[in-house]
CSV table of C-alpha atoms and ligand atoms in Angstrom, one decimal:
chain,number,residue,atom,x,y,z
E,555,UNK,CA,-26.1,2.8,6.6
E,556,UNK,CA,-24.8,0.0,8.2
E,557,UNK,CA,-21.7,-0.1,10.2
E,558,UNK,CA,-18.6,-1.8,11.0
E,559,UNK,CA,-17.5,-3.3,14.5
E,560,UNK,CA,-13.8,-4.6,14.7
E,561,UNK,CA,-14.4,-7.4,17.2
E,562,UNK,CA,-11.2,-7.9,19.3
E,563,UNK,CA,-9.5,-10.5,21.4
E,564,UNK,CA,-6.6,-12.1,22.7
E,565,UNK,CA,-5.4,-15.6,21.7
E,566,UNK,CA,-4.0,-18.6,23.0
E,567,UNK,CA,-0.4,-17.9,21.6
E,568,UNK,CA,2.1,-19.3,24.0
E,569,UNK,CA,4.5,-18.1,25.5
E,570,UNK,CA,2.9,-15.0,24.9
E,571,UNK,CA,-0.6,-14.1,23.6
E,572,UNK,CA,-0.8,-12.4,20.1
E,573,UNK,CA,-4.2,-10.6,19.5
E,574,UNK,CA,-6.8,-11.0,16.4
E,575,UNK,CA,-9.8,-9.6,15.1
E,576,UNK,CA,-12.4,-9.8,12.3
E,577,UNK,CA,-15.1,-7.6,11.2
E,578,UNK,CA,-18.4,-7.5,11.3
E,579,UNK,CA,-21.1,-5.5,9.8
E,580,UNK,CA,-24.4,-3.9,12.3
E,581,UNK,CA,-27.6,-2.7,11.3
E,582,UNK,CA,-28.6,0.7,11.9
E,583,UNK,CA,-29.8,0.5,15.4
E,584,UNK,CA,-28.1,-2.8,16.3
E,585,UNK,CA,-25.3,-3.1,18.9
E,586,UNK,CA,-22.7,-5.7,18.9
E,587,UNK,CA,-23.7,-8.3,20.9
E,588,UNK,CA,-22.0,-12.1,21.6
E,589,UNK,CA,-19.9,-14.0,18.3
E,590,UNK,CA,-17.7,-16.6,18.1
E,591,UNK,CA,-15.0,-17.8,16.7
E,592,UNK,CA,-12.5,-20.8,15.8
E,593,UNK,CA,-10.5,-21.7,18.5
E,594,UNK,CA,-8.4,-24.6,16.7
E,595,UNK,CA,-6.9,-21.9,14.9
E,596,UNK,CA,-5.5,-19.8,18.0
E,597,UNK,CA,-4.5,-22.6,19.9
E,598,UNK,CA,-7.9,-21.6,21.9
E,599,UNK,CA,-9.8,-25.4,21.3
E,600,UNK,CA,-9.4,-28.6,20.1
E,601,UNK,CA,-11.3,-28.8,16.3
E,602,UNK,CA,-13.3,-31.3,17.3
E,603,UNK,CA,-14.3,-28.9,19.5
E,604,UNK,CA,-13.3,-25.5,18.5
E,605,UNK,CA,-16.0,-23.0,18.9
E,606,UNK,CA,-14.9,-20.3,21.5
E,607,UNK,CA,-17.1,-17.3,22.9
E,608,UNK,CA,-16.3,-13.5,22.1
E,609,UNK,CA,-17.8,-11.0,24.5
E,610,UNK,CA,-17.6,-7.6,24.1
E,611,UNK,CA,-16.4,-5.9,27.4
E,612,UNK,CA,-15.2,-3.0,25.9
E,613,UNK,CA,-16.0,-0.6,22.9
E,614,UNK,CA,-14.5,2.8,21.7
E,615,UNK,CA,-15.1,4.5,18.1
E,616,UNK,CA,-12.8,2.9,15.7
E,617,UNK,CA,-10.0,6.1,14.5
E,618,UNK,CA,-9.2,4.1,11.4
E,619,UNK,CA,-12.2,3.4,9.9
E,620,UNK,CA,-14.0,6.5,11.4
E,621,UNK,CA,-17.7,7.2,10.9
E,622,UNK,CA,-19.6,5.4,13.2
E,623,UNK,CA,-17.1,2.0,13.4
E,624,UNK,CA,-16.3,1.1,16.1
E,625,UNK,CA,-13.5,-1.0,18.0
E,626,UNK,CA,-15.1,-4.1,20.3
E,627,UNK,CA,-12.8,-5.6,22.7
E,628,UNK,CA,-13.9,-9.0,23.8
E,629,UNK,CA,-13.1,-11.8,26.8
E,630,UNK,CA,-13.4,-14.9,25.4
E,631,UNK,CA,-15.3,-17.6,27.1
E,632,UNK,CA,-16.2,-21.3,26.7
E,633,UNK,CA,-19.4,-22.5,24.9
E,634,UNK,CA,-22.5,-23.5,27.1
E,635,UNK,CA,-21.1,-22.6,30.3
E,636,UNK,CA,-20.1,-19.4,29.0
E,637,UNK,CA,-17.1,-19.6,31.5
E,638,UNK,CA,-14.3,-17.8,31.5
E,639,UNK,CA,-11.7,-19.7,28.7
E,640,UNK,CA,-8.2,-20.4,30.2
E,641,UNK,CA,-7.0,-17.5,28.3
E,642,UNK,CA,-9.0,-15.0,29.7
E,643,UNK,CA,-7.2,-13.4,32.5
E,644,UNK,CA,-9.6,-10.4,32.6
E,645,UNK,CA,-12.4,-12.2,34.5
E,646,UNK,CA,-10.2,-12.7,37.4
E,647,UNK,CA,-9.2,-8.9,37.4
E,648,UNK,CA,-12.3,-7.8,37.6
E,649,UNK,CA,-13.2,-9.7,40.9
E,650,UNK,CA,-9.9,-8.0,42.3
E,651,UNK,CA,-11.0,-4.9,41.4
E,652,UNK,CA,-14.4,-5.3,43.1
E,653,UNK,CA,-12.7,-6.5,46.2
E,654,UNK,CA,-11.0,-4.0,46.5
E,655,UNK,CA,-12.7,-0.7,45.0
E,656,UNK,CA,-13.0,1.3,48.5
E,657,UNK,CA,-8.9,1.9,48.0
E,658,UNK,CA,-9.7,3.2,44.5
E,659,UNK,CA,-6.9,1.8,42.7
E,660,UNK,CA,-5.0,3.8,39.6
E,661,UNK,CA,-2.7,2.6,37.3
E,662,UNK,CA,-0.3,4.1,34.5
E,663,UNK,CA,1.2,1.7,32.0
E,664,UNK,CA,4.7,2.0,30.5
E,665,UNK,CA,4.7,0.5,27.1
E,666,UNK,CA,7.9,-0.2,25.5
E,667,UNK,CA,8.1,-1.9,22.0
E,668,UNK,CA,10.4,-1.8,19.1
E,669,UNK,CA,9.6,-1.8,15.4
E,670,UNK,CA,10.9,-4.5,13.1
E,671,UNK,CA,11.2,-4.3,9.2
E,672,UNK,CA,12.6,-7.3,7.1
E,673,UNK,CA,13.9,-8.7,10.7
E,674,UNK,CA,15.2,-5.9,12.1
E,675,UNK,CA,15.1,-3.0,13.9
E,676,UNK,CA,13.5,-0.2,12.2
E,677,UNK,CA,16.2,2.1,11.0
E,678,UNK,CA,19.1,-0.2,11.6
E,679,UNK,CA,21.6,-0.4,9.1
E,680,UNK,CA,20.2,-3.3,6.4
E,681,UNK,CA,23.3,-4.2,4.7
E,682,UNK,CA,26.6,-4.4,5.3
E,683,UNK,CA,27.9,-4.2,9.0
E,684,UNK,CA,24.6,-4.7,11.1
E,685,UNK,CA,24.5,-2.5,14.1
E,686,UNK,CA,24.0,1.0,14.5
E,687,UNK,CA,25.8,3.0,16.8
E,688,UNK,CA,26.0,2.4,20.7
E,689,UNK,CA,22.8,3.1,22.6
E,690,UNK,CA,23.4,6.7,23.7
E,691,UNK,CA,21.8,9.6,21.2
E,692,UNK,CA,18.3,7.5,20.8
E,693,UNK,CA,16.5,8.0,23.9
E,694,UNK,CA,14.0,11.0,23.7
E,695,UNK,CA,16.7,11.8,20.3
E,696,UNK,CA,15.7,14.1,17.5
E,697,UNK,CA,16.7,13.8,14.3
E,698,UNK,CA,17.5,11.3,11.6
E,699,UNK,CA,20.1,9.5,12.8
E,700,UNK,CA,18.2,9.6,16.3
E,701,UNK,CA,15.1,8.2,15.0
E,702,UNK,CA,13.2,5.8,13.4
E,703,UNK,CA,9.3,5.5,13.4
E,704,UNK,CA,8.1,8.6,14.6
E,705,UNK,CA,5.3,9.0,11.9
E,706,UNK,CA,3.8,6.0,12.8
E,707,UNK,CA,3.8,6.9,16.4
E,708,UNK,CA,2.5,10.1,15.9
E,709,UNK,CA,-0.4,8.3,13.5
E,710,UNK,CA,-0.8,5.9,16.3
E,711,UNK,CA,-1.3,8.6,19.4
E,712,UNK,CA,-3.8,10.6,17.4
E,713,UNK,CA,-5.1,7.5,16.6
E,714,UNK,CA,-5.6,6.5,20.7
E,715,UNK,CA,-7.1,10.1,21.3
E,716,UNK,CA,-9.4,10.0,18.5
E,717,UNK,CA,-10.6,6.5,20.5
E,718,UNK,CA,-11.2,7.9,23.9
E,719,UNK,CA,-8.6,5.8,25.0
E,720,UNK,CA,-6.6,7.0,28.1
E,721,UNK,CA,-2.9,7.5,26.7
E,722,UNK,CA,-0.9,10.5,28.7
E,723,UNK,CA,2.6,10.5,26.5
E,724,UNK,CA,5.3,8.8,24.1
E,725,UNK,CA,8.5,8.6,23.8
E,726,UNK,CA,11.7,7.6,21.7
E,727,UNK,CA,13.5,4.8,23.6
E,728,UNK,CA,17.1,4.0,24.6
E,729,UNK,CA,17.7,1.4,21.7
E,730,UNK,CA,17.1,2.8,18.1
E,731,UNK,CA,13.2,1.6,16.8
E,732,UNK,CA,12.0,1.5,20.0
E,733,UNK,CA,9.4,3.3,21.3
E,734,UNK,CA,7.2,3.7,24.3
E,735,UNK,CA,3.7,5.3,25.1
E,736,UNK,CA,1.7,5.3,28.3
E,737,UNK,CA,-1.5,4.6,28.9
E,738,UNK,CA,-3.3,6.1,32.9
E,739,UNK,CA,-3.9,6.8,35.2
E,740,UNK,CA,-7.0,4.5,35.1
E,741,UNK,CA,-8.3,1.9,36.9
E,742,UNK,CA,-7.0,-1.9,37.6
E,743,UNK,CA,-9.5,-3.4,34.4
E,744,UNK,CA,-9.9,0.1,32.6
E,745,UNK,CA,-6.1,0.3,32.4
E,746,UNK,CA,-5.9,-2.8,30.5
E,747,UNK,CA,-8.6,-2.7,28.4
E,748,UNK,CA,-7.8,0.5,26.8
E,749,UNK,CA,-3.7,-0.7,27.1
E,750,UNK,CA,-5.0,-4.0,24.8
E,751,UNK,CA,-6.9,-1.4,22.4
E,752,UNK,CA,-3.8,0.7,22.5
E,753,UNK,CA,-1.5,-2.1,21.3
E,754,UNK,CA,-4.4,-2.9,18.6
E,755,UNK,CA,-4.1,0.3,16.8
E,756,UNK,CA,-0.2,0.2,17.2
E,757,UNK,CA,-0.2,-3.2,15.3
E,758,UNK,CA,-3.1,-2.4,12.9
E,759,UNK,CA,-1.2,1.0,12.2
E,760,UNK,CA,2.3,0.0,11.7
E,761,UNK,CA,0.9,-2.7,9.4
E,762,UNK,CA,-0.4,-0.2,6.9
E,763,UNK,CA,3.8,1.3,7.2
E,764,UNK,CA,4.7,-2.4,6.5
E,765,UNK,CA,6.5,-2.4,9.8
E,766,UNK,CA,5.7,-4.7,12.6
E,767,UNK,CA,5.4,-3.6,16.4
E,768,UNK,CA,7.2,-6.0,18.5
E,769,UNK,CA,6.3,-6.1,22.8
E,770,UNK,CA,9.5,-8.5,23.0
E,771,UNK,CA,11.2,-8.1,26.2
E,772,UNK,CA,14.6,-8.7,24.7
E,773,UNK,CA,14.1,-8.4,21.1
E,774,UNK,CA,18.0,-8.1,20.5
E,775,UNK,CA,20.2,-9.9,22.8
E,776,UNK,CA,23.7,-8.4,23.6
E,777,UNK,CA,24.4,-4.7,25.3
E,778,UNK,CA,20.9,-3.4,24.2
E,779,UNK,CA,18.2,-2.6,26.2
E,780,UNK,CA,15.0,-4.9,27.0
E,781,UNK,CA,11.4,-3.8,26.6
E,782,UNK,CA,9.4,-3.5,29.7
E,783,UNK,CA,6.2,-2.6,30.7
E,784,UNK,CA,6.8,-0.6,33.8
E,785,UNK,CA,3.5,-0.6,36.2
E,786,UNK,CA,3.0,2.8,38.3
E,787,UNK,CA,0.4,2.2,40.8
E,788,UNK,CA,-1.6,4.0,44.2
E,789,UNK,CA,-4.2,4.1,46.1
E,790,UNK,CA,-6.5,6.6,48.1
E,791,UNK,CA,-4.1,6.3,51.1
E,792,UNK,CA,-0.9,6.4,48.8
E,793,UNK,CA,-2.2,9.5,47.0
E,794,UNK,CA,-2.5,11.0,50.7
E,795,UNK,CA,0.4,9.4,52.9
E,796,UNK,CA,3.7,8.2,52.5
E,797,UNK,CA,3.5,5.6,55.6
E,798,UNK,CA,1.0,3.5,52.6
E,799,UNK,CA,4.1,4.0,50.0
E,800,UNK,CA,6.1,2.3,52.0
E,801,UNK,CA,3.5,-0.2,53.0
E,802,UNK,CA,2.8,-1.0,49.5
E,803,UNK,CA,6.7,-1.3,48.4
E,804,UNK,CA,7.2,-3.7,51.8
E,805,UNK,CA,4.2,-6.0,50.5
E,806,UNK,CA,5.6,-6.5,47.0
E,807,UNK,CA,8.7,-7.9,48.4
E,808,UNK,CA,6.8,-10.2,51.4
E,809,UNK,CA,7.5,-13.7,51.9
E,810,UNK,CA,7.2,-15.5,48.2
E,811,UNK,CA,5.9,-12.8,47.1
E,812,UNK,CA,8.4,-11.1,44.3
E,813,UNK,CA,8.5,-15.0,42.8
E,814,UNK,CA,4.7,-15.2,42.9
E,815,UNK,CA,4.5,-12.0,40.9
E,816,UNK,CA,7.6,-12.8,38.4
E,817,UNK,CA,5.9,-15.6,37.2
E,818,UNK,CA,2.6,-13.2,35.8
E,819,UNK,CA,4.9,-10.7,35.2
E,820,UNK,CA,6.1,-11.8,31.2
E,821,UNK,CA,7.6,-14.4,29.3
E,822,UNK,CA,11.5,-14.1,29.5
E,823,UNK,CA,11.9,-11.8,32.4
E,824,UNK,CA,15.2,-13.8,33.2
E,825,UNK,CA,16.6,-12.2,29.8
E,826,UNK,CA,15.7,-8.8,30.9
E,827,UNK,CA,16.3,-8.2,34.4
E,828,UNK,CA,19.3,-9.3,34.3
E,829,UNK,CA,20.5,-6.3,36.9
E,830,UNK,CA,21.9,-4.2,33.5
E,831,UNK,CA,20.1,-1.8,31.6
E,832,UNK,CA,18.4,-0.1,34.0
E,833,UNK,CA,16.9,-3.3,35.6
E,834,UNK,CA,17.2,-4.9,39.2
E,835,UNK,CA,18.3,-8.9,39.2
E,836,UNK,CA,15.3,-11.0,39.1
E,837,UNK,CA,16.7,-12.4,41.9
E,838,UNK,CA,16.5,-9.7,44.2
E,839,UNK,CA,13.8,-7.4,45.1
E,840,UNK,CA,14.5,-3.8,46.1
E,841,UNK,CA,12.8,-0.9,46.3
E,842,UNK,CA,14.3,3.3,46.1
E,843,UNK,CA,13.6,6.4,45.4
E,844,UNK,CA,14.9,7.5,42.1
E,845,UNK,CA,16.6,4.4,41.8
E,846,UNK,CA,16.2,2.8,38.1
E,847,UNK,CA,18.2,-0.3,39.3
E,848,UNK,CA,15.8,-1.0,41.9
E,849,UNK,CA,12.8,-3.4,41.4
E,850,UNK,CA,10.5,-1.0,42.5
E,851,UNK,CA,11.3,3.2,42.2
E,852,UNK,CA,9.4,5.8,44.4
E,853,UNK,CA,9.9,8.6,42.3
E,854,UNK,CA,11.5,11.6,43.6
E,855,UNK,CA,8.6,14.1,43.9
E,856,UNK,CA,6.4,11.1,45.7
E,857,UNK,CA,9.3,11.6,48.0
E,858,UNK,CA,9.5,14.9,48.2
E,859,UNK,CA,5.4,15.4,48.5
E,860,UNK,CA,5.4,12.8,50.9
E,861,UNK,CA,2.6,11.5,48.5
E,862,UNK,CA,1.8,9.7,45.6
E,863,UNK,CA,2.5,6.3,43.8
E,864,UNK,CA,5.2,4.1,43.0
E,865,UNK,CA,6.7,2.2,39.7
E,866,UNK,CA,7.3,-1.4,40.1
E,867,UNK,CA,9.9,-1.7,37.1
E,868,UNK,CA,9.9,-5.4,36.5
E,869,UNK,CA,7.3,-6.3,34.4
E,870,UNK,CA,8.0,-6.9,30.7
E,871,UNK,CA,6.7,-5.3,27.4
E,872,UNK,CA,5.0,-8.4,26.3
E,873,UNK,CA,3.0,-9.0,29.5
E,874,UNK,CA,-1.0,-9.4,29.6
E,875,UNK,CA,-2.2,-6.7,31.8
E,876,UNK,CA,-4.8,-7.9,33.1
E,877,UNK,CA,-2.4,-10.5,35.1
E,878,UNK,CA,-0.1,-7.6,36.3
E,879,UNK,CA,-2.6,-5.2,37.7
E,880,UNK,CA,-4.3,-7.7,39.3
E,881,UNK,CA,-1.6,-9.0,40.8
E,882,UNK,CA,-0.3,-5.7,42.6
E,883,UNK,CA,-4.0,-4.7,43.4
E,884,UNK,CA,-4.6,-7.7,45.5
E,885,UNK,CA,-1.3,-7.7,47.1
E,886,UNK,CA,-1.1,-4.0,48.0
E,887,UNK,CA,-4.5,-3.2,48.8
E,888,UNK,CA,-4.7,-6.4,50.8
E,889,UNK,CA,-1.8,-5.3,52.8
E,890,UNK,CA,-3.3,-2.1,53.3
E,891,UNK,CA,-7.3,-3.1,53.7
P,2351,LIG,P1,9.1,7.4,33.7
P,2351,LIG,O1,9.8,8.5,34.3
P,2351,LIG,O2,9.2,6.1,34.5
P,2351,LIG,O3,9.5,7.2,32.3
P,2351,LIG,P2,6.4,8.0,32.6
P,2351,LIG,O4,6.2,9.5,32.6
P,2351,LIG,O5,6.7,7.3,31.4
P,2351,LIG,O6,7.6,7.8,33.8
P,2351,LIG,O7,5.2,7.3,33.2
P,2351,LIG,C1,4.6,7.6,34.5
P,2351,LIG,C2,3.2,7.0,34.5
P,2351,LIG,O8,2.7,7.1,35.9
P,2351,LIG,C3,2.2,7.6,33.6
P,2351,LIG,O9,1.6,6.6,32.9
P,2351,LIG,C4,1.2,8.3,34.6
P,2351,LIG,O10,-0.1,8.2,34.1
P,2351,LIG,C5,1.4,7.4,35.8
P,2351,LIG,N1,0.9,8.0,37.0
P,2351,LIG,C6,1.0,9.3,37.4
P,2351,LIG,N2,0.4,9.5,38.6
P,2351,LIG,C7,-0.1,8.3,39.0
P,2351,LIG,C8,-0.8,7.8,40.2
P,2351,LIG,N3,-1.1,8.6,41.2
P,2351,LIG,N4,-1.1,6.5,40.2
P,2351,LIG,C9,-0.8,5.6,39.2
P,2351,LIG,N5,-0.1,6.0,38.1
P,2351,LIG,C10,0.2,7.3,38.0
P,2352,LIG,MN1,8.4,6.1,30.8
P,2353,LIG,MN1,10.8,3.6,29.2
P,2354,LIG,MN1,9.3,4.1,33.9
């Protein structure tokens, strides 16, 4: 029998990146090799011009469609040259990762996102007066009037272990419909591939519910919590020393540094770290233990083990990976080489 390969990549959407696939059908025998695609129709090319390159960089059994289909993540590059496109900020993270391999960098990703249904929140009221109650009960909540979602999250976490893909929990978040899982430890590229998968199977998923996942930073504005990505991160040393925490927290916040990193770090950080909601001030960079106001939090058995890694709080739910962890690998490990 033939089988299916879901060939996937991320697109030219601005200000954020949305991500598309299409299918396509393998001989017994044959693996998925280079494709293309039109590029005038994801703001990737010009159409006089429009073919772009997919290459597949990353490939896990497909939990949907079982059997043998698979899933193919793909970097897209430019025709001829075969060049990394514009778009593709993996190529970059993988020389950062090669640079700096001896330090054996490990990441866990945060995901927050939020599920929306006819324009809303999932599970907010539809008619009549629009919110639900304060933030409060929804966070890690049970029940009903807690939560909203749960059995596509559940569908989508066995979904991610039936995929090999690295995901270490889930939970309810502090505004109703919103979610998070995370995705680590793994390393700076591996993170992010199988973070991009992740978010695939959460999209592909909720559209069979009829619900849309949203990675929005501040899907509703007012007194309700943003979505963030946060970014937990170490090292060899950092897993053995606490004079290399430090190190690493006193890098992110060098000279230009914290501006240099805002700017990979999400479109609309401005609306989410606004210093509320469990957020530092864009403004400002600080780091603490346990502190969830602080840019960056050493958690409190890092502290207490002398040992371990640290969360850098600030990037946003809607940010390309690939930018972030490359971002804190060669700024920390070049700090520490
Ligand atoms: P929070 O208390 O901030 O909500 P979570 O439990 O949601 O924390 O996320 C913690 C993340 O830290 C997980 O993704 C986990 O895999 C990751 N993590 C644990 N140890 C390390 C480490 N040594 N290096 C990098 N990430 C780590
Ligand atoms: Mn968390
Ligand atoms: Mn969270
Ligand atoms: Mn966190």
């Amino acid at each position: 029998m033939p089988y299916r390969a879901e060939y996937i990549w991320i697109d030219g959407t601005e200000p954020t990146a949305q991500m598309r696939s299409k299918t396509k059908i393998l001989a017994v025998g044959e693996s998925p090799g280079i494709w293309g695609f039109d590029g005038s129709s994801t703001n990737q090319a010009p159409g006089s011009n429009s073919d772009c390159v997919l290459n597949p960089v990353f490939q896990c059994p497909d939990p949907i469609r079982g059997g043998d289909d698979i899933l193919v993540l793909c970097e897209v590059l430019l025709p001829g040259t075969l060049e990394p496109h514009v778009t593709n900020h993996r190529a970059a993270c993988v020389a950062a990762a090669e640079t700096y391999a001896d330090q054996e960098p490990l990441f866990g990703l945060e995901q927050e996102y939020t599920f929306f249904k006819h324009g809303r929140p999932l599970g907010w009221p539809d008619s009549g007066v629009y919110y639900p109650a304060p933030q409060g009960p929804y966070y890690c909540g049970i029940g009903a009037t807690e939560i909203s979602g749960r059995d596509i999250v559940e569908a989508h976490t066995t979904a991610c272990m039936q995929a090999g893909l690295g995901i270490s929990g889930t939970n309810a978040e502090v505004m109703l419909g919103q979610w998070e899982f995370q995705v680590g430890p793994l390393g700076t590229v591996e993170v992010a591939d199988h973070l991009w998968t992740a978010r695939y199977l959460l999209y592909r998923i909720a559209e069979d519910h009829g619900v849309d996942a949203s990675i929005s930073a501040k899907p509703i504005k007012g007194d309700w919590n943003g979505a963030g990505c946060h970014t937990n991160f170490s090292t060899n040393k950092m897993r053995e020393n606490y004079d290399a925490i430090i190190a690493a927290c006193e890098a992110l916040g060098g000279e230009g540094v914290p501006e240099r990193h805002l700017e990979g770090y999400g479109h609309g950080y401005e609306e989410r770290l606004t210093g509320l909601h469990e957020t530092a001030h864009f403004s400002e960079y600080r780091y603490g233990v346990s502190d969830r106001g602080a840019s960056v939090r050493i958690p409190w058995q890092v502290a207490q083990e002398q040992k371990g890694y640290i969360e850098d709080r600030r990037p946003n739910a809607n940010i390309d990976p690939y930018v972030v962890t490359r971002l804190i690998t060669e700024t920390c490990c070049a700090a520490m080489a």
